[in-house]
Amino acid sequence: MKNKSKFQNIIIAVSLIISALGLAQNKTENYSISNHLTEVIITKEKKMFTNKNGNIKVDVANSILASTPNTLDLFSKLPNVMISSDKENITVIGKGTPLIYIDNQKAEMNDLNALSVDDIKSIEIINNPSSKYEAEGRAFILITRKLSKKEGSQTTLSEVASFKKEFNNYLGINSSFKKNKFEWKANFNYNKLQPWESHSIDYQIPDADIISNYKVATANTKRKQYIFGGGFFYKINEEDYFSISINGKLQSEPFDINTTSYNKNGDVENNVVTYSDNKSQKNFINSFVNYSKKIKSIDTQLFTGFQYSAFDQDSKAFVQNNYNETQFEKAQNSDQKFKVNVFSGRIDLEKKFKNEMKLEYGGLYLSADAVTDFETINFENNNTITTHYNFEEKNTAGYSQLSGSIKKASYSIGLRVENTAIVGKFKSIATPLINKNYTDFFPKAQFDIPIDSTKSVTINYSKSILRPNYSSTSQGSTYINPYFLYTRNINLDPTITNEISTSFQYHDKSVKLTYYQNTNPVYSSFVFDNTQNILTFKETNFDKEAGFYLEFTLPFTYKFWTSTNSMSCILNKIEDDLAMMNTSKPYLYYYSNNEFKLSKGYTFSLTATAVTKQKEGIFERSGRFIMDLGASKTFFNNWNCTVSYNDIFKNTIYEESFTINNINSKATYYVDAHEFSIAIKYSFGKIKATEFKEKNIDENSNRIR
């Protein structure tokens, strides 16, 4: 009853806030018709979600989603997309980690953190990316940034006040200027955040007669973020353009962690309170240079792009332990520095033939250099460890793809070849610890067979690869308590996936069936060192994974109500010789977004996400149900107010249990997602019709076919 009363109070508060703002709106509107019409434009209100064979496009710029304070929170509101509890990973239901692109360039998690929501036009979730794009991931997320079709300048100021366990504030400015063929954009955000997190793990090691558990009682952070971006776009002519952009994020955060632990080793029992004083700085910068040119002599469209990214992290921790309510004593002092620089260049060529056949071919080169400096002083055994680890990776790829149609049916067949060379070496050791060089072939095929004007069948096959991110293969660790460490794994291998699927589309509704097999999937595992009595938790390669998923996408519109619904039935089995196998059972995932366009410009939204209990062979995970509410109103054409109430039932809790290496564990992760926020945006500037004609430019030219 308390939750219900609180929910009703919030709804009343939302209504009062928006109604009060509505009273200030001028109710007198003037209409006029010019005597000389030079152009008639008929517009149709865009849908927030559109569906094609289970591929979903989200119109962010013209929806209530545009008021979301940051890009990761925006992603958490999308269908079939899940954000991990630590907000370090994105997965697509039934597909795993997706390949992410911003316009024509590959992006990583750091790019998303450095991207302003105000700069996003649309997001597409695509199930079968073309051979044109990297072979990483079974799903593809394409972010398209805004480009103006009208001249003038516009600046938007935004303020989001977010109330979670602590107060969080997001302040931003986004500006654009367009004149004839030239467009300039810039954004700056200052975020002052106070995230909270907590988790606990209970585990038993029967072979060592150990029963233990710990709980992170408090993990309070004072985080400052500076997010910036800018660039310009020059339209040389109808088919050629040149663009440069740069974005970045500077973040500093002191955070204290208090952990309570219990450990029973045989007849010896200890209760330990661990206090960790941490400081961290993370700096990220990313830059793009793109050039597109139509080579008329051979009737071919050329695209070339260069990208440079740099990430720098410095983490310091001073740890003290209090055994059995005695006194705090120094345990560890650590300083870990991690830097990675990535350069990549790509070239794509596209030639269309008279019979609507299209040939695409090109290549990519990527070079990454990561360095980890690690120094730890262990006061308990008076030991100091200092290491310098260097990781280098080079990736060279070439691809070719042919697409066209035979009668009414269309096809797309492609092959991508990628060579990867990796060298990982400690400075103090002459011989490389890791020395790999491998070449993989990635075929892809898609066939679209129309039945009639409203129905079609699509068949897909693809082979893909998922490589570990650079920080996962670095050397580093996190001290939890005297008996437990989180560490990285420099020996991770990539995951190879083979997948076949078929889908049926009827109008904008679709059903899709997929079967997949993964080799060397990556999941978390335990390793126990009985000489030091320390349990290490790290990611490792498991033997294999396979499964089916059946997905239904059911959008519909009724008067002022638009609803997008996605439901998946998933059967997944993860196997490893070192883990205890349990029965795999199907589980359900459901997503529903409901938007209500009411009178006087009010928009209300209700989003619900649910997943049932998951039994996937080795892992057993809890189910959850999350509901978000939102209300939005635009005033005077340049003021917008959005009120949001997220995770209203406080259900963002992750539970996971499994047994591996004869170690039984059960973990619970609590996420601070229960939120009430007020977002206000004010836009000013003058936008007018452009003299430079752009009407026949295909906005979908960069979409995957």
Short mmCIF file of N, CA and C in Angstrom, two decimals, residues 28 34 101 164 169 205 210 239 249 302 319 326 339 346 366 417 436 453 497 552 554 557 653 657 704:
data_model
loop_
_atom_site.label_atom_id
_atom_site.label_comp_id
_atom_site.label_asym_id
_atom_site.label_seq_id
_atom_site.Cartn_x
_atom_site.Cartn_y
_atom_site.Cartn_z
N THR A 28 -3.49 32.58 -27.25
CA THR A 28 -3.89 33.22 -28.50
C THR A 28 -2.85 32.93 -29.55
N SER A 34 0.36 33.05 -46.83
CA SER A 34 1.00 33.94 -47.78
C SER A 34 0.25 33.93 -49.10
N TYR A 101 27.86 1.71 -34.07
CA TYR A 101 28.40 2.70 -35.00
C TYR A 101 27.73 4.05 -34.75
N LYS A 164 17.71 10.43 -7.04
CA LYS A 164 17.81 9.01 -6.75
C LYS A 164 18.04 8.87 -5.24
N ASN A 169 22.83 16.09 -10.99
CA ASN A 169 22.48 17.24 -11.83
C ASN A 169 23.20 17.16 -13.17
N ILE A 205 33.57 -23.12 -0.62
CA ILE A 205 34.61 -23.91 -1.28
C ILE A 205 34.76 -25.20 -0.48
N ILE A 210 35.78 -23.97 3.27
CA ILE A 210 35.61 -22.52 3.44
C ILE A 210 34.16 -22.14 3.17
N GLU A 239 26.52 14.90 -54.03
CA GLU A 239 26.97 13.54 -53.72
C GLU A 239 28.27 13.48 -52.93
N LYS A 249 35.27 12.97 -22.99
CA LYS A 249 34.73 13.01 -21.63
C LYS A 249 35.90 13.03 -20.65
N LEU A 302 32.69 6.63 -53.38
CA LEU A 302 33.83 6.34 -52.51
C LEU A 302 33.62 6.99 -51.15
N VAL A 319 43.67 0.81 1.26
CA VAL A 319 42.75 -0.13 1.89
C VAL A 319 43.20 -0.43 3.32
N THR A 326 38.51 -5.04 16.22
CA THR A 326 39.71 -4.60 16.95
C THR A 326 40.05 -3.18 16.52
N LYS A 339 46.42 3.05 -20.25
CA LYS A 339 46.29 3.93 -21.41
C LYS A 339 46.14 3.08 -22.66
N ARG A 346 39.45 3.36 -42.92
CA ARG A 346 38.63 2.48 -43.74
C ARG A 346 38.37 3.13 -45.09
N LEU A 366 43.29 -1.35 -38.47
CA LEU A 366 43.19 -0.87 -37.09
C LEU A 366 44.45 -1.22 -36.33
N VAL A 417 37.00 -10.91 -44.67
CA VAL A 417 38.20 -11.60 -44.21
C VAL A 417 38.92 -10.67 -43.24
N LYS A 436 49.72 -13.99 -30.84
CA LYS A 436 48.69 -14.64 -31.66
C LYS A 436 48.62 -13.97 -33.02
N SER A 453 1.95 -7.58 -51.12
CA SER A 453 2.32 -6.21 -50.74
C SER A 453 2.40 -6.01 -49.23
N THR A 497 30.69 -16.90 -33.42
CA THR A 497 29.26 -17.23 -33.45
C THR A 497 28.81 -17.57 -34.87
N PHE A 552 8.74 -11.80 -31.14
CA PHE A 552 7.56 -11.17 -31.73
C PHE A 552 7.68 -9.66 -31.54
N LEU A 554 5.33 -6.33 -32.11
CA LEU A 554 3.92 -6.03 -32.37
C LEU A 554 3.61 -4.57 -32.07
N THR A 557 -1.25 1.33 -33.38
CA THR A 557 -1.69 2.70 -33.06
C THR A 557 -3.20 2.73 -33.01
N ILE A 653 17.23 -5.17 -9.55
CA ILE A 653 18.09 -6.00 -8.71
C ILE A 653 18.47 -7.23 -9.53
N SER A 657 23.50 -17.10 -9.64
CA SER A 657 24.14 -18.19 -8.90
C SER A 657 24.69 -19.22 -9.89
N ILE A 704 22.23 -0.07 -43.36
CA ILE A 704 22.66 -1.39 -43.84
C ILE A 704 21.54 -2.02 -44.62
#
